[in-house]
Coordinates of C-alpha atoms in Angstrom, one line a residue:
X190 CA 6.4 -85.8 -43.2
X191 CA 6.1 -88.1 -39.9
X192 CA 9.7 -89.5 -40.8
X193 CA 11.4 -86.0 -40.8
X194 CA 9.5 -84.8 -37.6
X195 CA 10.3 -87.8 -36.0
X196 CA 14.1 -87.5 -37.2
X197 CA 14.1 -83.5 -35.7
X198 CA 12.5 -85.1 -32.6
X199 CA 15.1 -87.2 -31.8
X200 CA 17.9 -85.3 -33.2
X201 CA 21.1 -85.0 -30.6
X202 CA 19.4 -87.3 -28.3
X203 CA 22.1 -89.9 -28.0
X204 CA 24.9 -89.4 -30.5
X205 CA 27.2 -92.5 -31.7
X206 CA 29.1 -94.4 -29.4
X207 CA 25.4 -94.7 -27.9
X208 CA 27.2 -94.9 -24.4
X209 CA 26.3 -93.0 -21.2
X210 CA 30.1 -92.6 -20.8
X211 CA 30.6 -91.2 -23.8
X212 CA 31.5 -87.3 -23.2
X213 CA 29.4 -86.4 -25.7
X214 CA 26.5 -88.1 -24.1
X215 CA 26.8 -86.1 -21.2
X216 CA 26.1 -82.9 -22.7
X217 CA 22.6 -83.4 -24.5
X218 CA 19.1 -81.8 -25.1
X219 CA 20.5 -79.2 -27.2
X220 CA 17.2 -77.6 -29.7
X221 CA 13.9 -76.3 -29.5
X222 CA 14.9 -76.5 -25.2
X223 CA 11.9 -74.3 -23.6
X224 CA 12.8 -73.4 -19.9
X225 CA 10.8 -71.7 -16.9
X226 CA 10.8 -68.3 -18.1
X227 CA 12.6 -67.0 -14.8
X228 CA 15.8 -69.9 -15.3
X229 CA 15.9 -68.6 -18.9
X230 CA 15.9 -64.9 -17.9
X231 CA 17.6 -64.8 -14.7
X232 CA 20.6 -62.6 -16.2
X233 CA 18.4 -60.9 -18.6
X234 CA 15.9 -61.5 -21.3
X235 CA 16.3 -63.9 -24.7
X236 CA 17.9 -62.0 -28.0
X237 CA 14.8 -63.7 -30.5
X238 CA 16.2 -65.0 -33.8
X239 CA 16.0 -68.4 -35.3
X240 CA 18.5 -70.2 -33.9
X241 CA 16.6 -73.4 -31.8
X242 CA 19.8 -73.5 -30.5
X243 CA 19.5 -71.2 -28.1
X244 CA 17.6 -71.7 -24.7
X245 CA 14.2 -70.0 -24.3
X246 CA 10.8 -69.8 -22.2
X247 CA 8.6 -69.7 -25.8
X248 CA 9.1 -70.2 -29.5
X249 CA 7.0 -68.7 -32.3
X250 CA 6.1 -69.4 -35.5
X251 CA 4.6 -67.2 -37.8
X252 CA 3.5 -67.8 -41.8
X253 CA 1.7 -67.1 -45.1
X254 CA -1.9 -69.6 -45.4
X255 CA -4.0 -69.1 -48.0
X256 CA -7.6 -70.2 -47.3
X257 CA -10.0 -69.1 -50.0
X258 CA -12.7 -70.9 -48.2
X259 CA -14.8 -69.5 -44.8
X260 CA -14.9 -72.7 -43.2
X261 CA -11.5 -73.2 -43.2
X262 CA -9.9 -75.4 -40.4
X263 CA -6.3 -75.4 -38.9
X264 CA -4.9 -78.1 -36.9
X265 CA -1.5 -77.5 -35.2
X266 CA 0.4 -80.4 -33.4
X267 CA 2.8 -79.1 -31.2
X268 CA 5.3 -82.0 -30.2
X269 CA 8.3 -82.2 -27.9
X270 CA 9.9 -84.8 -25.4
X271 CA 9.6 -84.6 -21.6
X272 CA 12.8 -85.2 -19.7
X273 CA 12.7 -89.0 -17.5
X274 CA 15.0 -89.5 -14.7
X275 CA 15.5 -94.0 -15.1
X276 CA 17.4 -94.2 -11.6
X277 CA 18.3 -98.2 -11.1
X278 CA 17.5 -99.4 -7.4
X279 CA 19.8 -102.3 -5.6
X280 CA 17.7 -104.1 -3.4
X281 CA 19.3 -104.9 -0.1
X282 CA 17.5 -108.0 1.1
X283 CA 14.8 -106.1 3.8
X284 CA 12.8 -105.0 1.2
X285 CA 14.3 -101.8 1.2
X286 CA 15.9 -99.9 -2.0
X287 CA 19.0 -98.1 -2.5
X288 CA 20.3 -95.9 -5.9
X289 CA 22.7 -97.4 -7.7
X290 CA 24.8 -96.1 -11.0
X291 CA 24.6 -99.6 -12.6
X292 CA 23.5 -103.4 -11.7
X293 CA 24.2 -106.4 -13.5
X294 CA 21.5 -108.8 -12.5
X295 CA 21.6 -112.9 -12.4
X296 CA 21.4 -112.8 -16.4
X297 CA 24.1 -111.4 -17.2
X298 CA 22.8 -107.9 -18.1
X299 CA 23.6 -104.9 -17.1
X300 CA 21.1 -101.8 -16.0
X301 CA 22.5 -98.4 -15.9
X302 CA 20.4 -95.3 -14.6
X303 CA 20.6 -92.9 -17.3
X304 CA 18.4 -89.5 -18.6
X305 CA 15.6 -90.9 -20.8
X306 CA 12.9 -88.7 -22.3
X307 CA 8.9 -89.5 -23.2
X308 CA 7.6 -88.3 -26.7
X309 CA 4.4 -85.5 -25.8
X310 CA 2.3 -84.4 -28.4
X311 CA -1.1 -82.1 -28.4
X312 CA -3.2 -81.4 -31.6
X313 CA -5.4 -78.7 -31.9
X314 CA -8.2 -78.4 -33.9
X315 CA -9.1 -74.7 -34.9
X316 CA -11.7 -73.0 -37.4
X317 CA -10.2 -70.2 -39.4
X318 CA -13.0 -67.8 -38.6
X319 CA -12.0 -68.3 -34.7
X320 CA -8.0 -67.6 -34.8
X321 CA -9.0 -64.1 -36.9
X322 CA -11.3 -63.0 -34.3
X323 CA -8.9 -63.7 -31.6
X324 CA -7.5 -66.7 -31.5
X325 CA -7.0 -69.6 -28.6
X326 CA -5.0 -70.6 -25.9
X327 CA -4.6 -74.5 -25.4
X328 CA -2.7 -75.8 -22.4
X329 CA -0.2 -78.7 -24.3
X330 CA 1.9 -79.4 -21.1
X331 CA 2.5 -82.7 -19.8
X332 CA 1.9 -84.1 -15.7
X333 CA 4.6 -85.5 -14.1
X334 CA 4.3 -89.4 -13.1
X335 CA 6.7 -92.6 -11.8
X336 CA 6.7 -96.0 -12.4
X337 CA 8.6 -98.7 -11.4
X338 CA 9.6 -102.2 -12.7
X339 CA 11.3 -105.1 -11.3
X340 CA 14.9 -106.7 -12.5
X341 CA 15.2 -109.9 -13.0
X342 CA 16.0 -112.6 -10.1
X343 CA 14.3 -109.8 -7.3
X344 CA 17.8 -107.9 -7.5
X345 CA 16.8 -104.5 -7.7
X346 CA 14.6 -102.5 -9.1
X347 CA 14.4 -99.3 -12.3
X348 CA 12.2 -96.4 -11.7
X349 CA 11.1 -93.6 -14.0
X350 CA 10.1 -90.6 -12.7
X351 CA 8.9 -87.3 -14.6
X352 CA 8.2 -83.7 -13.3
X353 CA 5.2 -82.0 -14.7
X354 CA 5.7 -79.9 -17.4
X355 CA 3.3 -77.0 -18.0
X356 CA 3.0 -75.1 -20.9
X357 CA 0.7 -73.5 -23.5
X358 CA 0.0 -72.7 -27.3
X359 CA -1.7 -69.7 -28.7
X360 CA -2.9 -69.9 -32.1
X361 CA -3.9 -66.7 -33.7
X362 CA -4.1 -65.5 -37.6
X363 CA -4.5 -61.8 -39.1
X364 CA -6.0 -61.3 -42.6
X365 CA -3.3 -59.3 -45.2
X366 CA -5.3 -59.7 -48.0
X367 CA -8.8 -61.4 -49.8
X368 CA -7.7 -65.5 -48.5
X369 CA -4.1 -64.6 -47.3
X370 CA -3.5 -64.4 -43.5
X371 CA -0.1 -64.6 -41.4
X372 CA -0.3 -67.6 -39.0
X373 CA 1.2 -67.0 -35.5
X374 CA 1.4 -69.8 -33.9
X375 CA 3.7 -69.4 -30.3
X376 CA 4.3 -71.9 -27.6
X377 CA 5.4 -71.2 -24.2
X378 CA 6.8 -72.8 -20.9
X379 CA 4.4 -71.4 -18.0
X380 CA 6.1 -73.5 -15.2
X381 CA 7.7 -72.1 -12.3
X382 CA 11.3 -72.7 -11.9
X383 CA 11.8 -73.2 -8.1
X384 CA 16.0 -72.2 -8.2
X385 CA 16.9 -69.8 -11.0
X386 CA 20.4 -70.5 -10.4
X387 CA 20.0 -74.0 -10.8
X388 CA 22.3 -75.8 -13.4
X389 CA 21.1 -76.5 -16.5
X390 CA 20.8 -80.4 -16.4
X391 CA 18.6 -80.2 -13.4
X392 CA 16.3 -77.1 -14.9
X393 CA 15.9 -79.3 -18.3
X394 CA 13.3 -81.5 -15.7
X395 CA 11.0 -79.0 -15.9
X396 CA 11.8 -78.2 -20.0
X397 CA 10.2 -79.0 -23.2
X398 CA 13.0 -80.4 -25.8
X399 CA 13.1 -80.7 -28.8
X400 CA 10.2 -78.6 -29.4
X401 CA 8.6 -78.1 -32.6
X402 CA 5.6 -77.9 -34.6
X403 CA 3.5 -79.0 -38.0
X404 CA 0.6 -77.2 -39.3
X405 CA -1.9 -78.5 -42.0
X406 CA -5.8 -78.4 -42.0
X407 CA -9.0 -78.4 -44.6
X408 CA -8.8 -75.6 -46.9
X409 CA -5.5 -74.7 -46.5
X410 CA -2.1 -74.0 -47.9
X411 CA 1.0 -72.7 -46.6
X412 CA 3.1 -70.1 -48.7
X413 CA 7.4 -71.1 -48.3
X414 CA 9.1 -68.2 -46.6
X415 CA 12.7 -69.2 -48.1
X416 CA 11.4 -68.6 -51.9
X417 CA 8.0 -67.2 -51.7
X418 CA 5.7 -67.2 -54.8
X419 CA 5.8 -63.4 -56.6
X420 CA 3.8 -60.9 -55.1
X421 CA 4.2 -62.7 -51.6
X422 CA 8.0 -61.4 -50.7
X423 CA 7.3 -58.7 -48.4
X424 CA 4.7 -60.3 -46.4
X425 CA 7.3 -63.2 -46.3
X426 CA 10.0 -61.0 -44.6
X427 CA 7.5 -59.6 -42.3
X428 CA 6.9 -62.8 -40.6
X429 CA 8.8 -63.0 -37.3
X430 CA 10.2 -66.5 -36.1
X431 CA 12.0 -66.9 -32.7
X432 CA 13.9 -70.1 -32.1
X433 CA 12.3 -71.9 -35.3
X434 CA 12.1 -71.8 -38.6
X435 CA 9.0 -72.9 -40.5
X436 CA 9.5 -74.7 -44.1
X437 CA 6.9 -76.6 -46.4
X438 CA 6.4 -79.8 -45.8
X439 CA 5.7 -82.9 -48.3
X440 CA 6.8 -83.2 -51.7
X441 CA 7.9 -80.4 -54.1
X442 CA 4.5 -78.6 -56.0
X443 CA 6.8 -76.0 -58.1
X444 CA 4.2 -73.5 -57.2
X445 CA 6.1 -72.4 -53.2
X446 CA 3.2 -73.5 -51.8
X447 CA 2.2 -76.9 -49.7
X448 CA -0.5 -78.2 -47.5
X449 CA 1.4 -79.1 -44.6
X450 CA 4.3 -77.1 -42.9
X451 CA 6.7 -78.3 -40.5
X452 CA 8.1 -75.6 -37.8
X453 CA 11.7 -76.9 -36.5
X454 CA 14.8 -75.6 -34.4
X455 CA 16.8 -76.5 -36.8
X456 CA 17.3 -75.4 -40.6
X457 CA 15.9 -77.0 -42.9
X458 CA 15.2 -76.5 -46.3
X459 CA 12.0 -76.4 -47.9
X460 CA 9.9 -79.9 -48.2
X461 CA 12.7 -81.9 -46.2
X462 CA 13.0 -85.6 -46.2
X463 CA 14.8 -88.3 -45.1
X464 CA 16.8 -90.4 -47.8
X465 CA 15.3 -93.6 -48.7
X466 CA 18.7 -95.7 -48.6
X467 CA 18.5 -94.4 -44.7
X468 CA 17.2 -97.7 -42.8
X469 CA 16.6 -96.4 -39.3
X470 CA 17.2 -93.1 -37.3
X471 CA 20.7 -92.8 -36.1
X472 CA 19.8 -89.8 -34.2
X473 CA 22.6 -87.8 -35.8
X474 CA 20.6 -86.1 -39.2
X475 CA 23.9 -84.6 -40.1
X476 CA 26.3 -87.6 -40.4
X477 CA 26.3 -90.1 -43.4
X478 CA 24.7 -93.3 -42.2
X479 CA 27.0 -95.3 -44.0
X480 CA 30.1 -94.0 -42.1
X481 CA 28.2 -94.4 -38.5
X482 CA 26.7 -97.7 -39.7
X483 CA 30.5 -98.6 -40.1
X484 CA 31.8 -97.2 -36.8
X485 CA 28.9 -98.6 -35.1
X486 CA 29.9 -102.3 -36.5
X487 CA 33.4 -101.7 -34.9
X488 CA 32.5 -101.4 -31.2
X489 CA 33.9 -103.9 -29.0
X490 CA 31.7 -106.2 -27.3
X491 CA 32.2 -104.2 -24.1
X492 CA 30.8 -101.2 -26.0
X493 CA 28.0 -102.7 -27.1
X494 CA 26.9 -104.3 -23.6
X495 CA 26.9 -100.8 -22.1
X496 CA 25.1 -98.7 -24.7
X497 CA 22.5 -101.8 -24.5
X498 CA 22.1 -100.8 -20.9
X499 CA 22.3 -97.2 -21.8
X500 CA 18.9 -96.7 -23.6
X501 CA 16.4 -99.0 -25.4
X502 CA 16.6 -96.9 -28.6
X503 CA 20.3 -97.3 -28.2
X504 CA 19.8 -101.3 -28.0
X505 CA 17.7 -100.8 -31.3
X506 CA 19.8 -99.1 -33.0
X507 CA 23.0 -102.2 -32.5
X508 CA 20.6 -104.5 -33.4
X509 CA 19.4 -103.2 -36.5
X510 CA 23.2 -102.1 -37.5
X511 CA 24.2 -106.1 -36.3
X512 CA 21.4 -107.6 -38.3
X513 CA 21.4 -105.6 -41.3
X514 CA 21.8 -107.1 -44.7
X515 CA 24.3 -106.8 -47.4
X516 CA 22.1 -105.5 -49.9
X517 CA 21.0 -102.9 -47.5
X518 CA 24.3 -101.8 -46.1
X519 CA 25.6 -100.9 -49.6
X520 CA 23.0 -98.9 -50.5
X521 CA 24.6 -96.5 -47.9
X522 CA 27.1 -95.7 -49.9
X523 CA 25.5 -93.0 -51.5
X524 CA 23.2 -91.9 -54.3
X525 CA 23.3 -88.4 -56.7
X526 CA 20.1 -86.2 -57.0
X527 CA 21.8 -83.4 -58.4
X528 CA 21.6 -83.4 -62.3
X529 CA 19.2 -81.6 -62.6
X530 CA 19.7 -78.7 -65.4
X531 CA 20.6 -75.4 -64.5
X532 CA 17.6 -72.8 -64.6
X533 CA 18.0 -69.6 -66.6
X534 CA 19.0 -66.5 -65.3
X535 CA 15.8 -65.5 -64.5
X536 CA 14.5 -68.4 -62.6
X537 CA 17.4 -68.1 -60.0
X538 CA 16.9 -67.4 -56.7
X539 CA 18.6 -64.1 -55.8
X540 CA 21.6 -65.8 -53.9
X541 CA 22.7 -67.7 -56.9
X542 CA 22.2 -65.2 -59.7
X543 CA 25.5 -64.2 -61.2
X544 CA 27.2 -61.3 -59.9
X545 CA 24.9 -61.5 -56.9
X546 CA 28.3 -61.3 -54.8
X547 CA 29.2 -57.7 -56.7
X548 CA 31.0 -55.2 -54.4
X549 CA 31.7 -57.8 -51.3
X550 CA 35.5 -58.7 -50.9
X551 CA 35.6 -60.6 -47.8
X552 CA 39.4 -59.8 -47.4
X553 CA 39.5 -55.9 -47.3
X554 CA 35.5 -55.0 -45.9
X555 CA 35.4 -53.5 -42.7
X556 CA 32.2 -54.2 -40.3
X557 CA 32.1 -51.3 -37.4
X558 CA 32.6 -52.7 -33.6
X559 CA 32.2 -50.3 -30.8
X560 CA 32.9 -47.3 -33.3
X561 CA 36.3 -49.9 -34.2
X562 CA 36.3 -50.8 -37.8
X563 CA 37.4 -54.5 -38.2
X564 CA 38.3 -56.3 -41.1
X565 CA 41.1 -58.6 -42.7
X566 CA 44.4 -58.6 -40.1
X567 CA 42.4 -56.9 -37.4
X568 CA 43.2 -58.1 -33.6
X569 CA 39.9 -58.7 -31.7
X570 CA 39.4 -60.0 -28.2
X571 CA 36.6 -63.6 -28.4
X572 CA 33.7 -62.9 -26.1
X573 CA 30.8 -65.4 -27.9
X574 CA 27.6 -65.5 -26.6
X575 CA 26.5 -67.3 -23.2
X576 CA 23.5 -68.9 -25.0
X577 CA 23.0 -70.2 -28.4
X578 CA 27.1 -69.9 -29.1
X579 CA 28.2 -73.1 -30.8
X580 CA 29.9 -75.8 -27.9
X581 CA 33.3 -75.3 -29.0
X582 CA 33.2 -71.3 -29.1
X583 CA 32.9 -71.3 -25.6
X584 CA 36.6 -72.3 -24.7
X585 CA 37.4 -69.5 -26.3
X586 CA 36.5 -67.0 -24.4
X587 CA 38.9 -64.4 -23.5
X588 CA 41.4 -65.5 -26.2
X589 CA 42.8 -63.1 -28.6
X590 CA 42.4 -63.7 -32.5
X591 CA 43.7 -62.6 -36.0
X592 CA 40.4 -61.6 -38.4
X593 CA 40.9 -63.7 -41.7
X594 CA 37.8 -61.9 -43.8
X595 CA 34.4 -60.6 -43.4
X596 CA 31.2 -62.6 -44.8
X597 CA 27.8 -60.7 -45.3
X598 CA 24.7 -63.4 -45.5
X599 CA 21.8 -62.8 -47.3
X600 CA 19.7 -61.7 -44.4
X601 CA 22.0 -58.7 -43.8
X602 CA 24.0 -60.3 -41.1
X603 CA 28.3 -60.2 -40.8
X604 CA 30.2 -62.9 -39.6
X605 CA 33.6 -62.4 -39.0
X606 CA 36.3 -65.1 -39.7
X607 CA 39.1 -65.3 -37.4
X608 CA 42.3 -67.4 -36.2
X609 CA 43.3 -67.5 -32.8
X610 CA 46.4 -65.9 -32.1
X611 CA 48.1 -68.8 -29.4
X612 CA 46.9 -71.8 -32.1
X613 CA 50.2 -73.3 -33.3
X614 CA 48.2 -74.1 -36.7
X615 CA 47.2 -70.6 -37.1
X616 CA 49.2 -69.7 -40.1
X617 CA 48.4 -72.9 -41.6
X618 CA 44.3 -72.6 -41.3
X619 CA 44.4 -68.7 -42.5
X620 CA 46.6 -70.2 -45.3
X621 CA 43.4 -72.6 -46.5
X622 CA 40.5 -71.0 -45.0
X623 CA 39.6 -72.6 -42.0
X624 CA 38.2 -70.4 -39.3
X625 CA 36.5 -69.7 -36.5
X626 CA 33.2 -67.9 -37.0
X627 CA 31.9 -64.9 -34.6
X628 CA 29.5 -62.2 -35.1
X629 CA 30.9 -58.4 -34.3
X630 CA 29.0 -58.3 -31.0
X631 CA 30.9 -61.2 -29.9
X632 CA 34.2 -59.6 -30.4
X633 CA 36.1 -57.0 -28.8
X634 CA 38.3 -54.9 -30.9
X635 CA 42.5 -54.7 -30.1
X636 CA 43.1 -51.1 -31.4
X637 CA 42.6 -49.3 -34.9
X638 CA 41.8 -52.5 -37.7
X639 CA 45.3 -52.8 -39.7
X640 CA 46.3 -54.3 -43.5
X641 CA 45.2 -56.7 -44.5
X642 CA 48.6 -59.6 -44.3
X643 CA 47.8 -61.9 -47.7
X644 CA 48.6 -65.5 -46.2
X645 CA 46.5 -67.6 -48.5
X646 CA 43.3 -68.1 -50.7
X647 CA 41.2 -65.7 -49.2
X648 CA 43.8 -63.0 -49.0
X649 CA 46.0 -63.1 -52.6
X650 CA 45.9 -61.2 -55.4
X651 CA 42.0 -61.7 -56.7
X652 CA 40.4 -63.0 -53.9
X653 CA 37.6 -65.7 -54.2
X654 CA 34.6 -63.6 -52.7
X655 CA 32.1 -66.4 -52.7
X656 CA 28.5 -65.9 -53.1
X657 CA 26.4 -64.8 -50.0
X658 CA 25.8 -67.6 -47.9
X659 CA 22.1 -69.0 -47.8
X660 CA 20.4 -69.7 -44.4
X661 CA 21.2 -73.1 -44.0
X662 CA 25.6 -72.2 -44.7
X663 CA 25.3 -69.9 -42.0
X664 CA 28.4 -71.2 -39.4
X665 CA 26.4 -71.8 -36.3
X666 CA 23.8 -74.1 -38.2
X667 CA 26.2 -76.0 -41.2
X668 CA 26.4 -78.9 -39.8
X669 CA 22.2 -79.7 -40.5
X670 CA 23.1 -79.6 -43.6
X671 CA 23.8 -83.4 -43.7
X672 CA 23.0 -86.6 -45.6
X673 CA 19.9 -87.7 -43.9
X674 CA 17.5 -84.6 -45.2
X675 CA 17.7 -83.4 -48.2
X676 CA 15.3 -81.0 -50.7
X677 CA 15.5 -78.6 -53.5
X678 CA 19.3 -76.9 -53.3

């Protein structure tokens, strides 16, 4: 489970060409993110849901344990990363210092000043009996701190500097029934934020990222909330999550139970783990490590030299793609897990039964917008969310759009697909079914909802009306649905 923990940890945190000029790289520290309450709410408070996407002062975790035993004990590990400013220093001869961007010292090497970030971690060690009568309140922040260490040849200096992070955990359980309890286990960001209006990159000093948690103990198991054992459903859906999603940890049991449960910002499915061809983090869970690997090989020397100076886990990652064996590299090319036979009827999960999609039609249902109903060949007006809105979304704002169909997930939520009117390709992506996804309150409606126009698969003469989408298809989280993690489909 370390592996996968590790892998969510360090997930986004420097994303292939590994190069502090890379525009990517400039826009990072993007899950589990836990502000100063005041930053995050200074035009209003959060919207909870599950999406670690989305910037917030706390994130809670609530779950099914079974603990037929009294003397039960819960330990909850609550890890994140802590933001480090590595600022490189020229020195100019009388002893003095100044900030640099880069220095190349006597060596050859280069030194860039760059955003790093220091692993934090806090375990807590709690009897059963204790979180029912109340619960505790741990402190799981981190201090602030510098160092500094010389370059080579006396020409210059790099120092790391960290602002303190506070913040706390509160650990609390409520019996449901004879050695069943729901688990809340909620994390928050208790620092002050000294300018609410400050931008983002210079709040994130004060943030925990990458926040998420794993919960095991003596005595213990935890009950899956994506397919809960029978009799366990409705105390499943009653469990309230906001900014994370808790799934079982370790290897399958067949009985939807485990002893260990991993709480993470992003989806995953239950008991999650990293392939075994995978040699080394890439810290991009969602691409195919063969393709990076291969991408990675191609960099010019140049490239190389300056991710190097970038970040040390940058520098590890070239050398371990430089130095990696045949036999190892074409092992990346893939592997199939997935002939496994097909469960009766009734062993199916709900989602997959057939004629579990009975009654939608994505191309003529109608989802009501400000009293507006909006469906297939609608005009709407994009207005996506200002947090937790996918990256590219946002340059849409403002544009006007064509609705393509309407999707219903399995947790009762409507996405609407849509093309955007001024896209020269417009015709050709309704034609094949490539959209842009926005939920109705991120829409404005044009007038009355029209016809539906037929241009392609979704919209001729019996439509495919695919299955409800499971949690981890949903449009703002597909793309964690990657190579590197995998578990039971």
């Amino acid at each position: 489970m370390g592996t996968v923990a590790d892998a969510v940890l360090y997930e986004g945190y420097l994303l292939y060409p590994y190069r502090r000029s890379s525009a990517k790289n400039r826009v990072r520290w993007q899950f589990g993110v836990l502000l100063p309450r005041a930053w995050v709410e200074r035009d209003g408070p959060v919207t909870p849901g599950i999406s670690g996407s989305a910037d917030s002062w706390y994130q809670q975790t609530e779950c099914l344990l079974r603990a037929p035993r009294a003397d039960a004990v819960v330990r909850v590990r609550v890890r994140y990363l802590q933001m480090q400013d590595k600022q490189v220093e020229e020195a100019d001869g009388d002893g003095r210092h100044r900030p640099v961007e880069s220095l190349r010292t006597a060596d050859g090497v280069a030194h860039l000043s760059f955003e790093e970030a220091v692993p934090r971690e806090s375990e807590l060690v709690l009897p059963l009996a204790e979180l029912v009568r109340g619960g505790r309140t741990a402190p799981v922040g981190a201090a602030g701190g510098a160092e500094s260490e010389p370059l080579p040849g006396g020409t210059g200096r790099t120092v790391r500097r960290r602002r303190e992070v506070p913040a706390a955990t509160t650990v609390v359980a409520e019996p449901l029934a004879p050695g069943l309890y729901r688990l809340r286990v909620r994390t928050e960001n208790t620092g002050e934020a000294p300018d609410t209006r400050a931008p983002r990159h210079e709040a994130l000093r004060q943030a925990l990222i990458a926040t998420h948690t794993l919960v095991g103990g003596e005595g213990v198991e935890f009950v899956s909330l994506i397919d809960p054992p029978e009799g366990l459903a409705e105390q499943a859906r009653e469990c309230r999550n906001a900014f994370t999603f808790p799934v079982l940890g370790g290897p399958p049991s067949g009985t939807g139970t485990a002893d260990v449960l991993l709480s993470a910002p992003i989806i995953l499915p239950d008991h999650p783990q990293v392939a075994p061809e995978s040699p080394g983090d890439l810290h991009d869970a969602a691409e195919i490590d063969e393709i990076l690997t291969l991408r990675t090989m191609l960099l010019t020397d140049e490239e190389k030299a300056e991710a190097r100076a970038t970040d040390p886990r940058a520098a590890r990652i070239l050398d371990r793609v430089d130095t990696m064996p045949r036999e190892v590299f074409e092992r990346l090319h893939g592997a199939i897990r997935s002939l496994t036979p097909v469960p009766p009827p009734a062993e199916r999960p709900a989602w997959w039964q057939e004629g579990g999609d009975d009654g939608l039609s994505p191309a003529t249902d109608t989802v009501l917008v400000d009293g507006v109903p909006v469906g297939g060949g609608s005009r709407v007006r994009l207005r996506p969310r200002g947090r937790g809105a996918d990256a590219q979304d946002m340059f849409l704002e403002g544009r006007t759009a064509r609705v393509g169909a309407v999707f219903h997930d399995v947790d009762g939520s409507v996405h609407l697909a849509v093309t955007v009117d001024d896209d020269p390709a417009a015709e050709l992506h309704g034609w094949y079914g490539r959209f842009h996804y926005f939920r109705p309150d991120e829409v404005e409606p044009l007038g009355r909802t029209v016809a539906p126009e037929p241009t392609g698969p979704v919209g001729s003469p019996g439509p495919r009306s695919p299955r409800p989408q499971r949690p981890a298809d949903r449009p703002e989280e597909r793309r964690f649905a990657g190579r590197r993690f995998g578990g039971r489909p």
